[in-house]
Amino acid sequence: MCSPRGQSPLGARFTPARRDELLAALRDFPDVLVVEDDHNAEITGADAVTLASGGLPRWAQVRTVSKHLGIDLRWAALACDPATLARHDGRMLLTSGWVSHILQVTVADLLADPAVTRLVADASRTYTTRRDALRAALEEHGIASHGASGLNVWVPVRDESAVVNALRTRDWWTAAGTRFRIASPPGVRVTTATLTPEESTLLAADLADALAESQAVYGG
């Protein structure tokens, strides 16, 4: 299972070169089902570079409208190979698979509405601007970060708890990376969806102070 763009928490996305490397590795394992969770495709600020288009024998791509139209619509679309589709349909016969017709019609109308399409495109550009603004502000303080797509920026740190708590005292709420990682180095996730460029400047300065404080404590 993977997210081709807007991956949380790193904000990573597939490049064509990375996609080709993964496809080459997967061709030795034709029984593996590859599921792409492209959950916020319309607002990631990145083009689609997918494994699903690479001719794999077993694949599925899922898209939802939760991120750009509303989580309460509870609607998702699935595209997949014929065998996976048959297994999916068989499972749905045994479980509760009914989705409200009202919700289905609402989603269909929203997806077909040019005004909504323009609004979502504007939102995508705004999210990209805000994500890039934070990364630029962090770079001015010499702070490394990751975030090529999506709504989050990942900042590597030495002590997650110290940084999160230090930022909280400055009225910034960030997520410690421990819940997102297994063997990766520590870091904090910053969600930039509502963070204006002006606020990014303030946050970057406070984060620089928090990093200095946490490193001093960590080293002492």
CSV table of N, CA, C and O in Angstrom, one decimal, residues 40-46 67-68 120 123-124 127-128 131 149-151:
chain,number,residue,atom,x,y,z
A,40,ASN,N,-5.9,12.5,-1.5
A,40,ASN,CA,-6.1,13.9,-1.7
A,40,ASN,C,-5.5,14.4,-3.0
A,40,ASN,O,-4.8,15.4,-3.1
A,41,ALA,N,-5.8,13.6,-4.1
A,41,ALA,CA,-5.2,13.8,-5.4
A,41,ALA,C,-5.4,15.3,-5.9
A,41,ALA,O,-4.5,15.9,-6.5
A,42,GLU,N,-6.6,15.8,-5.7
A,42,GLU,CA,-6.9,17.1,-6.3
A,42,GLU,C,-6.3,18.3,-5.7
A,42,GLU,O,-6.3,19.4,-6.3
A,43,ILE,N,-5.7,18.1,-4.5
A,43,ILE,CA,-5.2,19.3,-3.8
A,43,ILE,C,-3.7,19.0,-3.4
A,43,ILE,O,-3.2,19.8,-2.5
A,44,THR,N,-3.0,18.1,-4.0
A,44,THR,CA,-1.6,17.8,-3.6
A,44,THR,C,-0.6,18.8,-4.2
A,44,THR,O,0.5,18.9,-3.7
A,45,GLY,N,-1.0,19.4,-5.3
A,45,GLY,CA,0.0,20.3,-6.0
A,45,GLY,C,1.0,19.5,-6.7
A,45,GLY,O,2.1,20.0,-6.9
A,46,ALA,N,0.7,18.2,-7.1
A,46,ALA,CA,1.6,17.4,-7.8
A,46,ALA,C,0.9,16.6,-8.9
A,46,ALA,O,-0.3,16.2,-8.6
A,67,LYS,N,-11.0,15.0,1.4
A,67,LYS,CA,-10.0,16.1,1.6
A,67,LYS,C,-10.5,17.4,0.9
A,67,LYS,O,-10.2,18.5,1.4
A,68,HIS,N,-11.1,17.3,-0.3
A,68,HIS,CA,-11.4,18.5,-1.1
A,68,HIS,C,-12.9,18.8,-1.2
A,68,HIS,O,-13.2,19.9,-1.6
A,120,VAL,N,-11.8,24.2,-6.1
A,120,VAL,CA,-10.8,23.2,-5.7
A,120,VAL,C,-9.4,23.5,-6.2
A,120,VAL,O,-8.4,23.4,-5.6
A,123,ALA,N,-8.0,26.2,-4.2
A,123,ALA,CA,-7.5,25.6,-2.9
A,123,ALA,C,-6.2,24.9,-3.1
A,123,ALA,O,-5.3,25.1,-2.2
A,124,SER,N,-6.0,24.2,-4.2
A,124,SER,CA,-4.8,23.5,-4.4
A,124,SER,C,-3.6,24.4,-4.5
A,124,SER,O,-2.5,24.2,-3.9
A,127,TYR,N,-2.9,25.8,-1.0
A,127,TYR,CA,-2.1,24.9,-0.2
A,127,TYR,C,-0.7,24.8,-0.6
A,127,TYR,O,0.2,24.7,0.3
A,128,THR,N,-0.4,24.8,-1.9
A,128,THR,CA,1.0,24.7,-2.3
A,128,THR,C,1.8,26.0,-1.9
A,128,THR,O,2.9,25.9,-1.4
A,131,ARG,N,2.5,25.6,1.9
A,131,ARG,CA,3.5,24.6,2.1
A,131,ARG,C,4.9,25.1,1.8
A,131,ARG,O,5.8,25.0,2.5
A,149,SER,N,4.6,17.7,-1.7
A,149,SER,CA,3.2,17.7,-2.1
A,149,SER,C,2.3,17.6,-0.9
A,149,SER,O,2.8,17.2,0.2
A,150,GLY,N,1.1,17.9,-1.0
A,150,GLY,CA,0.1,17.6,0.1
A,150,GLY,C,0.0,18.8,1.1
A,150,GLY,O,0.4,19.9,0.8
A,151,LEU,N,-0.4,18.4,2.3
A,151,LEU,CA,-0.8,19.4,3.3
A,151,LEU,C,0.2,19.5,4.5
A,151,LEU,O,-0.1,20.2,5.4
